PDB file of C-alpha atoms in Angstrom:
ATOM      1  CA  MET P  18      11.990 -45.629  19.694  1.00  0.00           C
ATOM      2  CA  ASN P  19      11.912 -43.360  16.679  1.00  0.00           C
ATOM      3  CA  GLU P  20      10.128 -44.249  13.450  1.00  0.00           C
ATOM      4  CA  SER P  21      13.219 -45.105  11.377  1.00  0.00           C
ATOM      5  CA  LEU P  22      14.559 -47.427  14.083  1.00  0.00           C
ATOM      6  CA  ALA P  23      11.161 -49.083  14.512  1.00  0.00           C
ATOM      7  CA  ARG P  24      11.014 -49.655  10.735  1.00  0.00           C
ATOM      8  CA  LEU P  25      14.516 -51.168  10.746  1.00  0.00           C
ATOM      9  CA  PHE P  26      13.618 -53.553  13.559  1.00  0.00           C
ATOM     10  CA  ASN P  27      10.322 -54.505  11.877  1.00  0.00           C
ATOM     11  CA  ASP P  28      12.224 -55.265   8.672  1.00  0.00           C
ATOM     12  CA  CYS P  29      14.687 -57.417  10.630  1.00  0.00           C
ATOM     13  CA  ALA P  30      11.817 -59.655  11.690  1.00  0.00           C
ATOM     14  CA  ALA P  31      11.363 -60.646   8.031  1.00  0.00           C
ATOM     15  CA  ALA P  32      14.965 -61.881   7.690  1.00  0.00           C
ATOM     16  CA  PRO P  33      15.295 -65.612   6.988  1.00  0.00           C
ATOM     17  CA  GLY P  34      15.626 -67.393  10.343  1.00  0.00           C
ATOM     18  CA  ALA P  35      15.632 -64.139  12.344  1.00  0.00           C
ATOM     19  CA  LEU P  36      16.188 -64.619  16.079  1.00  0.00           C
ATOM     20  CA  GLY P  37      16.798 -61.005  17.070  1.00  0.00           C
ATOM     21  CA  CYS P  38      18.514 -57.736  16.249  1.00  0.00           C
ATOM     22  CA  GLY P  39      20.154 -54.872  18.057  1.00  0.00           C
ATOM     23  CA  LEU P  40      21.576 -51.410  17.715  1.00  0.00           C
ATOM     24  CA  ARG P  41      24.244 -49.860  19.938  1.00  0.00           C
ATOM     25  CA  LEU P  42      24.228 -46.098  19.626  1.00  0.00           C
ATOM     26  CA  PRO P  43      27.252 -43.799  19.897  1.00  0.00           C
ATOM     27  CA  ASP P  44      26.071 -42.730  23.377  1.00  0.00           C
ATOM     28  CA  ARG P  45      26.519 -46.390  24.466  1.00  0.00           C
ATOM     29  CA  THR P  46      22.818 -47.093  24.832  1.00  0.00           C
ATOM     30  CA  SER P  47      21.347 -50.132  23.127  1.00  0.00           C
ATOM     31  CA  ARG P  48      18.032 -51.009  21.574  1.00  0.00           C
ATOM     32  CA  VAL P  49      17.239 -54.674  20.964  1.00  0.00           C
ATOM     33  CA  ARG P  50      14.347 -56.772  19.755  1.00  0.00           C
ATOM     34  CA  SER P  51      13.896 -60.502  20.096  1.00  0.00           C
ATOM     35  CA  PHE P  52      11.940 -62.538  17.557  1.00  0.00           C
ATOM     36  CA  HIS P  53      12.363 -65.924  19.210  1.00  0.00           C
ATOM     37  CA  ALA P  54      12.209 -67.317  22.757  1.00  0.00           C
ATOM     38  CA  ASP P  55      15.737 -68.760  22.364  1.00  0.00           C
ATOM     39  CA  CYS P  56      17.097 -65.235  21.976  1.00  0.00           C
ATOM     40  CA  PRO P  57      15.658 -63.096  24.807  1.00  0.00           C
ATOM     41  CA  ASN P  58      16.180 -59.339  25.027  1.00  0.00           C
ATOM     42  CA  GLU P  59      18.496 -59.765  28.026  1.00  0.00           C
ATOM     43  CA  SER P  60      20.838 -61.915  25.938  1.00  0.00           C
ATOM     44  CA  LEU P  61      20.708 -59.429  23.084  1.00  0.00           C
ATOM     45  CA  GLU P  62      21.705 -56.622  25.468  1.00  0.00           C
ATOM     46  CA  LYS P  63      24.779 -58.648  26.465  1.00  0.00           C
ATOM     47  CA  VAL P  64      25.589 -59.371  22.820  1.00  0.00           C
ATOM     48  CA  MET P  65      25.522 -55.645  22.026  1.00  0.00           C
ATOM     49  CA  LEU P  66      27.826 -54.893  24.953  1.00  0.00           C
ATOM     50  CA  HIS P  67      30.331 -57.547  23.871  1.00  0.00           C
ATOM     51  CA  LEU P  68      30.140 -56.497  20.213  1.00  0.00           C
ATOM     52  CA  ALA P  69      31.064 -52.954  21.202  1.00  0.00           C
ATOM     53  CA  GLY P  70      34.124 -54.265  23.035  1.00  0.00           C
ATOM     54  CA  ALA P  71      35.075 -56.571  20.170  1.00  0.00           C
ATOM     55  CA  SER P  72      34.711 -53.763  17.633  1.00  0.00           C
ATOM     56  CA  THR P  73      36.997 -51.526  19.671  1.00  0.00           C
ATOM     57  CA  LEU P  74      39.570 -54.298  19.983  1.00  0.00           C
ATOM     58  CA  LEU P  75      39.472 -55.104  16.269  1.00  0.00           C
ATOM     59  CA  ALA P  76      39.749 -51.429  15.355  1.00  0.00           C
ATOM     60  CA  SER P  77      42.807 -51.047  17.587  1.00  0.00           C
ATOM     61  CA  HIS P  78      44.503 -53.701  15.444  1.00  0.00           C
ATOM     62  CA  ASP P  79      43.367 -52.177  12.128  1.00  0.00           C
ATOM     63  CA  LEU P  80      40.917 -55.034  11.565  1.00  0.00           C
ATOM     64  CA  VAL P  81      37.821 -52.956  10.997  1.00  0.00           C
ATOM     65  CA  GLY P  82      35.377 -54.239   8.427  1.00  0.00           C
ATOM     66  CA  HIS P  83      32.264 -52.688   6.995  1.00  0.00           C
ATOM     67  CA  ARG P  84      30.412 -55.939   7.522  1.00  0.00           C
ATOM     68  CA  VAL P  85      31.370 -58.912   9.685  1.00  0.00           C
ATOM     69  CA  ALA P  86      29.639 -62.269   9.999  1.00  0.00           C
ATOM     70  CA  TRP P  87      30.288 -65.016  12.515  1.00  0.00           C
ATOM     71  CA  THR P  88      28.822 -68.507  12.254  1.00  0.00           C
ATOM     72  CA  PHE P  89      28.253 -70.534  15.394  1.00  0.00           C
ATOM     73  CA  ALA P  90      26.779 -73.994  15.969  1.00  0.00           C
ATOM     74  CA  ASN P  91      23.288 -72.611  16.586  1.00  0.00           C
ATOM     75  CA  GLY P  92      23.279 -69.262  14.858  1.00  0.00           C
ATOM     76  CA  LYS P  93      24.835 -66.575  12.723  1.00  0.00           C
ATOM     77  CA  LEU P  94      25.697 -63.063  13.809  1.00  0.00           C
ATOM     78  CA  PHE P  95      25.886 -60.284  11.227  1.00  0.00           C
ATOM     79  CA  VAL P  96      27.395 -56.969  12.351  1.00  0.00           C
ATOM     80  CA  THR P  97      28.084 -53.606  10.772  1.00  0.00           C
ATOM     81  CA  SER P  98      29.104 -50.219  12.114  1.00  0.00           C
ATOM     82  CA  ARG P  99      28.925 -46.588  11.099  1.00  0.00           C
ATOM     83  CA  PRO P 100      31.656 -43.947  11.342  1.00  0.00           C
ATOM     84  CA  ASP P 101      29.840 -42.384  14.321  1.00  0.00           C
ATOM     85  CA  GLY P 102      30.415 -45.599  16.300  1.00  0.00           C
ATOM     86  CA  ALA P 103      26.907 -47.029  16.074  1.00  0.00           C
ATOM     87  CA  LEU P 104      26.712 -50.827  15.695  1.00  0.00           C
ATOM     88  CA  PHE P 105      23.925 -52.881  14.187  1.00  0.00           C
ATOM     89  CA  CYS P 106      23.532 -56.651  14.395  1.00  0.00           C
ATOM     90  CA  LEU P 107      21.174 -59.326  13.177  1.00  0.00           C
ATOM     91  CA  ILE P 108      21.146 -62.803  14.706  1.00  0.00           C
ATOM     92  CA  THR P 109      19.713 -65.672  12.681  1.00  0.00           C
ATOM     93  CA  GLN P 110      19.442 -69.434  12.851  1.00  0.00           C
ATOM     94  CA  ALA P 111      22.592 -71.201  11.668  1.00  0.00           C
ATOM     95  CA  LYS P 112      21.069 -73.052   8.751  1.00  0.00           C
ATOM     96  CA  THR P 113      19.591 -69.994   7.044  1.00  0.00           C
ATOM     97  CA  ASP P 114      21.228 -67.583   4.656  1.00  0.00           C
ATOM     98  CA  ALA P 115      20.336 -64.003   5.494  1.00  0.00           C
ATOM     99  CA  SER P 116      23.490 -62.349   4.113  1.00  0.00           C
ATOM    100  CA  GLU P 117      21.780 -60.641   1.164  1.00  0.00           C
ATOM    101  CA  PHE P 118      18.913 -59.597   3.399  1.00  0.00           C
ATOM    102  CA  PHE P 119      21.425 -58.151   5.881  1.00  0.00           C
ATOM    103  CA  ASP P 120      23.054 -56.144   3.093  1.00  0.00           C
ATOM    104  CA  GLN P 121      19.685 -54.486   2.467  1.00  0.00           C
ATOM    105  CA  LEU P 122      19.331 -53.726   6.169  1.00  0.00           C
ATOM    106  CA  VAL P 123      22.820 -52.189   6.235  1.00  0.00           C
ATOM    107  CA  ALA P 124      21.701 -49.565   3.721  1.00  0.00           C
ATOM    108  CA  GLN P 125      18.733 -48.768   5.952  1.00  0.00           C
ATOM    109  CA  PHE P 126      20.949 -48.652   9.066  1.00  0.00           C
ATOM    110  CA  ALA P 127      23.243 -46.133   7.392  1.00  0.00           C
ATOM    111  CA  VAL P 128      20.483 -43.516   7.488  1.00  0.00           C
ATOM    112  CA  THR P 129      18.824 -44.544  10.788  1.00  0.00           C
ATOM    113  CA  THR P 130      19.140 -42.068  13.649  1.00  0.00           C
TER     114      THR P 130
END
């Protein structure tokens, strides 16, 4: 893992209620990091795979957004993408508000290689 990606993941750990984060690169490889036992790396790998499929489907219907957030019963999922196809996500506990924190991470993700 390169230094800029390691820094991004370390910063994710400081997000309010952080459970995990992930990055899906344009070459279809993923990097993930879990911060909580309820969100193991194996689950994060699956999340990244499904997010890639969902992003493609949304884009095919002109529903691409710079930043997307989903709220579930037990967590929140924040997602953003870059023009090169890379995806970045942060998963947090449902009752925390990490949206402003995620916005800061998005700026960092934009320059991460």
